[in-house]
Amino acid sequence: MALPPLDLPTYGYVSLGGVTAGLSLFAWDFTRWFVSHKKRFAPKALKDLAPQVLCLSYGALLILCVGGIIGAIADWSLWGTNMVGDIVLVYGIGASTPAVTRSSQLALTPGGHAAVIVITVVIIAVSSRRGFRWDFVRQTIAGISLGLASSIAGAVGIVIAPSVSWLGDLVVGLWQ
């Protein structure tokens, strides 16, 4: 029995302000990582950076969800970062905030959506075991802000979405 969709509104639009907010959130944690490790390519340093990159990738996947509760939360987060970034750019330095959304949208396959649910469960399990982590939240929101961008900032969405869709389809048996 197929359930009807929730028909929650989707946003799917990123402005220069949203990308600026996403890059700023990424820069916050990356800068702290960078200055705290002298040997940046040592395994310990890369191990400390890995959760940030994974949460950034997870955020990009969230904004590619087509709807539902998780997709709506991602859309509302994108709307919020767009508004914050636009306000800072317009009223902070007098700049304009054009749209920088990718012209062709990526979409996750059904297996990719299943993978997003599994990844969400893993992140909740890790967070509940080790305590709430603001760095996970910052990087997830940064990924949401950057996932639809048409620039190099949106490359994470272009790279990660097909990989997760393929892997999700393979695991659940949808891949032929």
mmCIF file of C-alpha atoms in Angstrom:
data_model
loop_
_atom_site.group_PDB
_atom_site.id
_atom_site.type_symbol
_atom_site.label_atom_id
_atom_site.label_comp_id
_atom_site.label_asym_id
_atom_site.label_seq_id
_atom_site.Cartn_x
_atom_site.Cartn_y
_atom_site.Cartn_z
ATOM 1 C CA MET A 1 0.000 0.000 0.000
ATOM 2 C CA ALA A 2 1.516 3.295 -1.076
ATOM 3 C CA LEU A 3 1.127 6.216 1.267
ATOM 4 C CA PRO A 4 0.181 9.614 -0.168
ATOM 5 C CA PRO A 5 2.841 12.339 0.054
ATOM 6 C CA LEU A 6 2.565 15.025 2.719
ATOM 7 C CA ASP A 7 2.650 17.832 0.139
ATOM 8 C CA LEU A 8 4.793 20.078 2.311
ATOM 9 C CA PRO A 9 6.056 23.129 0.433
ATOM 10 C CA THR A 10 9.589 22.997 -0.925
ATOM 11 C CA TYR A 11 11.901 25.955 -1.334
ATOM 12 C CA GLY A 12 14.742 24.758 -3.576
ATOM 13 C CA TYR A 13 16.286 28.187 -4.115
ATOM 14 C CA VAL A 14 19.652 29.404 -2.881
ATOM 15 C CA SER A 15 20.813 32.997 -2.958
ATOM 16 C CA LEU A 16 24.278 34.462 -2.672
ATOM 17 C CA GLY A 17 23.432 35.116 0.973
ATOM 18 C CA GLY A 18 22.684 31.429 1.549
ATOM 19 C CA VAL A 19 25.985 30.382 -0.030
ATOM 20 C CA THR A 20 27.794 33.032 2.021
ATOM 21 C CA ALA A 21 26.188 31.723 5.219
ATOM 22 C CA GLY A 22 27.044 28.114 4.286
ATOM 23 C CA LEU A 23 30.650 28.955 3.464
ATOM 24 C CA SER A 24 30.923 30.928 6.703
ATOM 25 C CA LEU A 25 29.670 27.972 8.753
ATOM 26 C CA PHE A 26 32.132 25.681 6.975
ATOM 27 C CA ALA A 27 34.961 28.197 7.425
ATOM 28 C CA TRP A 28 34.275 28.407 11.185
ATOM 29 C CA ASP A 29 34.981 24.736 11.850
ATOM 30 C CA PHE A 30 37.624 24.337 9.146
ATOM 31 C CA THR A 31 39.631 27.264 10.540
ATOM 32 C CA ARG A 32 39.476 25.845 14.042
ATOM 33 C CA TRP A 33 40.641 22.474 12.710
ATOM 34 C CA PHE A 34 43.395 24.096 10.633
ATOM 35 C CA VAL A 35 44.946 26.088 13.468
ATOM 36 C CA SER A 36 44.757 23.213 15.951
ATOM 37 C CA HIS A 37 46.768 20.748 13.820
ATOM 38 C CA LYS A 38 50.351 21.362 12.804
ATOM 39 C CA LYS A 39 50.559 18.144 10.781
ATOM 40 C CA ARG A 40 47.335 18.534 8.810
ATOM 41 C CA PHE A 41 47.735 15.373 6.725
ATOM 42 C CA ALA A 42 48.515 13.119 9.661
ATOM 43 C CA PRO A 43 45.907 10.417 10.328
ATOM 44 C CA LYS A 44 44.847 12.009 13.634
ATOM 45 C CA ALA A 45 44.293 15.392 11.996
ATOM 46 C CA LEU A 46 42.298 13.883 9.139
ATOM 47 C CA LYS A 47 40.305 11.827 11.645
ATOM 48 C CA ASP A 48 39.296 15.064 13.371
ATOM 49 C CA LEU A 49 38.244 16.607 10.033
ATOM 50 C CA ALA A 50 36.270 13.585 8.767
ATOM 51 C CA PRO A 51 33.057 14.199 10.798
ATOM 52 C CA GLN A 52 32.909 17.765 9.474
ATOM 53 C CA VAL A 53 33.176 16.646 5.861
ATOM 54 C CA LEU A 54 30.659 13.856 6.398
ATOM 55 C CA CYS A 55 28.119 16.224 7.988
ATOM 56 C CA LEU A 56 28.671 18.708 5.151
ATOM 57 C CA SER A 57 27.936 15.912 2.668
ATOM 58 C CA TYR A 58 24.901 14.828 4.693
ATOM 59 C CA GLY A 59 23.493 18.359 4.570
ATOM 60 C CA ALA A 60 23.889 18.431 0.786
ATOM 61 C CA LEU A 61 21.966 15.155 0.612
ATOM 62 C CA LEU A 62 19.191 16.529 2.817
ATOM 63 C CA ILE A 63 18.487 19.455 0.511
ATOM 64 C CA LEU A 64 18.183 17.013 -2.394
ATOM 65 C CA CYS A 65 15.341 15.151 -0.656
ATOM 66 C CA VAL A 66 12.144 15.748 -2.606
ATOM 67 C CA GLY A 67 9.829 16.362 0.329
ATOM 68 C CA GLY A 68 8.472 14.883 3.488
ATOM 69 C CA ILE A 69 9.383 15.946 6.988
ATOM 70 C CA ILE A 70 13.158 15.702 6.562
ATOM 71 C CA GLY A 71 13.038 17.488 3.199
ATOM 72 C CA ALA A 72 10.855 20.233 4.689
ATOM 73 C CA ILE A 73 13.249 20.753 7.613
ATOM 74 C CA ALA A 74 16.116 21.038 5.116
ATOM 75 C CA ASP A 75 14.118 23.495 3.001
ATOM 76 C CA TRP A 76 13.297 25.618 6.045
ATOM 77 C CA SER A 77 16.973 25.573 7.015
ATOM 78 C CA LEU A 78 17.898 26.717 3.506
ATOM 79 C CA TRP A 79 15.323 29.493 3.718
ATOM 80 C CA GLY A 80 16.811 30.559 7.063
ATOM 81 C CA THR A 81 20.395 30.651 5.818
ATOM 82 C CA ASN A 82 19.271 32.538 2.718
ATOM 83 C CA MET A 83 17.556 35.140 4.902
ATOM 84 C CA VAL A 84 20.459 35.488 7.343
ATOM 85 C CA GLY A 85 23.003 35.718 4.537
ATOM 86 C CA ASP A 86 20.882 38.160 2.533
ATOM 87 C CA ILE A 87 20.396 40.417 5.556
ATOM 88 C CA VAL A 88 24.127 40.415 6.309
ATOM 89 C CA LEU A 89 25.049 41.129 2.690
ATOM 90 C CA VAL A 90 22.404 43.795 2.031
ATOM 91 C CA TYR A 91 22.417 45.623 5.368
ATOM 92 C CA GLY A 92 25.931 44.756 6.480
ATOM 93 C CA ILE A 93 27.906 45.775 3.414
ATOM 94 C CA GLY A 94 25.328 47.024 0.888
ATOM 95 C CA ALA A 95 25.735 44.161 -1.591
ATOM 96 C CA SER A 96 23.097 42.489 -3.720
ATOM 97 C CA THR A 97 22.078 38.845 -3.364
ATOM 98 C CA PRO A 98 21.346 37.232 -6.723
ATOM 99 C CA ALA A 99 20.146 33.666 -7.108
ATOM 100 C CA VAL A 100 22.964 31.148 -7.507
ATOM 101 C CA THR A 101 20.894 27.961 -7.717
ATOM 102 C CA ARG A 102 22.126 25.230 -10.041
ATOM 103 C CA SER A 103 20.113 25.241 -13.283
ATOM 104 C CA SER A 104 19.681 21.447 -13.392
ATOM 105 C CA GLN A 105 18.601 19.935 -10.110
ATOM 106 C CA LEU A 106 19.877 16.596 -8.933
ATOM 107 C CA ALA A 107 17.379 14.163 -7.504
ATOM 108 C CA LEU A 108 18.010 11.181 -5.303
ATOM 109 C CA THR A 109 16.687 7.814 -6.406
ATOM 110 C CA PRO A 110 14.411 5.777 -4.104
ATOM 111 C CA GLY A 111 17.488 3.901 -2.880
ATOM 112 C CA GLY A 112 19.220 7.246 -2.275
ATOM 113 C CA HIS A 113 16.293 8.359 -0.139
ATOM 114 C CA ALA A 114 16.525 5.117 1.845
ATOM 115 C CA ALA A 115 20.244 5.809 2.332
ATOM 116 C CA VAL A 116 19.453 9.294 3.688
ATOM 117 C CA ILE A 117 17.158 7.724 6.298
ATOM 118 C CA VAL A 118 19.882 5.245 7.308
ATOM 119 C CA ILE A 119 22.490 8.041 7.495
ATOM 120 C CA THR A 120 20.079 10.100 9.619
ATOM 121 C CA VAL A 121 19.691 7.191 12.040
ATOM 122 C CA VAL A 122 23.492 6.798 12.228
ATOM 123 C CA ILE A 123 23.998 10.504 12.965
ATOM 124 C CA ILE A 124 21.324 10.437 15.675
ATOM 125 C CA ALA A 125 22.901 7.297 17.188
ATOM 126 C CA VAL A 126 26.376 8.874 17.232
ATOM 127 C CA SER A 127 25.034 12.137 18.646
ATOM 128 C CA SER A 128 23.008 10.401 21.349
ATOM 129 C CA ARG A 129 26.028 8.343 22.390
ATOM 130 C CA ARG A 130 28.583 11.138 22.458
ATOM 131 C CA GLY A 131 26.361 14.083 23.281
ATOM 132 C CA PHE A 132 25.013 16.940 21.225
ATOM 133 C CA ARG A 133 27.609 18.420 18.892
ATOM 134 C CA TRP A 134 27.210 21.908 17.490
ATOM 135 C CA ASP A 135 29.909 21.215 14.907
ATOM 136 C CA PHE A 136 27.658 18.510 13.404
ATOM 137 C CA VAL A 137 24.767 20.985 13.244
ATOM 138 C CA ARG A 138 26.900 23.760 11.711
ATOM 139 C CA GLN A 139 28.285 21.510 8.998
ATOM 140 C CA THR A 140 24.906 19.955 8.217
ATOM 141 C CA ILE A 141 23.400 23.416 7.775
ATOM 142 C CA ALA A 142 26.427 24.424 5.682
ATOM 143 C CA GLY A 143 25.819 21.415 3.434
ATOM 144 C CA ILE A 144 22.145 22.339 3.116
ATOM 145 C CA SER A 145 23.148 25.864 2.107
ATOM 146 C CA LEU A 146 25.735 24.720 -0.422
ATOM 147 C CA GLY A 147 24.028 21.634 -1.887
ATOM 148 C CA LEU A 148 22.091 23.512 -4.588
ATOM 149 C CA ALA A 149 24.714 26.129 -5.442
ATOM 150 C CA SER A 150 25.829 26.338 -9.056
ATOM 151 C CA SER A 151 29.415 27.203 -8.135
ATOM 152 C CA ILE A 152 32.294 25.099 -6.867
ATOM 153 C CA ALA A 153 30.644 25.451 -3.450
ATOM 154 C CA GLY A 154 27.865 23.165 -4.711
ATOM 155 C CA ALA A 155 30.288 20.492 -5.921
ATOM 156 C CA VAL A 156 29.615 18.398 -2.833
ATOM 157 C CA GLY A 157 26.031 17.889 -4.001
ATOM 158 C CA ILE A 158 27.126 16.979 -7.520
ATOM 159 C CA VAL A 159 29.638 14.418 -6.275
ATOM 160 C CA ILE A 160 27.819 12.850 -3.344
ATOM 161 C CA ALA A 161 24.231 12.531 -4.669
ATOM 162 C CA PRO A 162 24.897 10.078 -7.526
ATOM 163 C CA SER A 163 27.196 8.019 -5.309
ATOM 164 C CA VAL A 164 24.649 7.709 -2.510
ATOM 165 C CA SER A 165 21.829 7.013 -4.974
ATOM 166 C CA TRP A 166 23.834 4.253 -6.646
ATOM 167 C CA LEU A 167 24.895 2.706 -3.347
ATOM 168 C CA GLY A 168 21.380 2.957 -1.898
ATOM 169 C CA ASP A 169 19.860 1.354 -4.989
ATOM 170 C CA LEU A 170 22.461 -1.405 -4.873
ATOM 171 C CA VAL A 171 21.888 -2.187 -1.185
ATOM 172 C CA VAL A 172 18.092 -2.252 -1.314
ATOM 173 C CA GLY A 173 17.927 -4.193 -4.578
ATOM 174 C CA LEU A 174 16.708 -1.499 -6.964
ATOM 175 C CA TRP A 175 19.880 -1.441 -9.051
ATOM 176 C CA GLN A 176 19.769 -3.447 -12.244
#
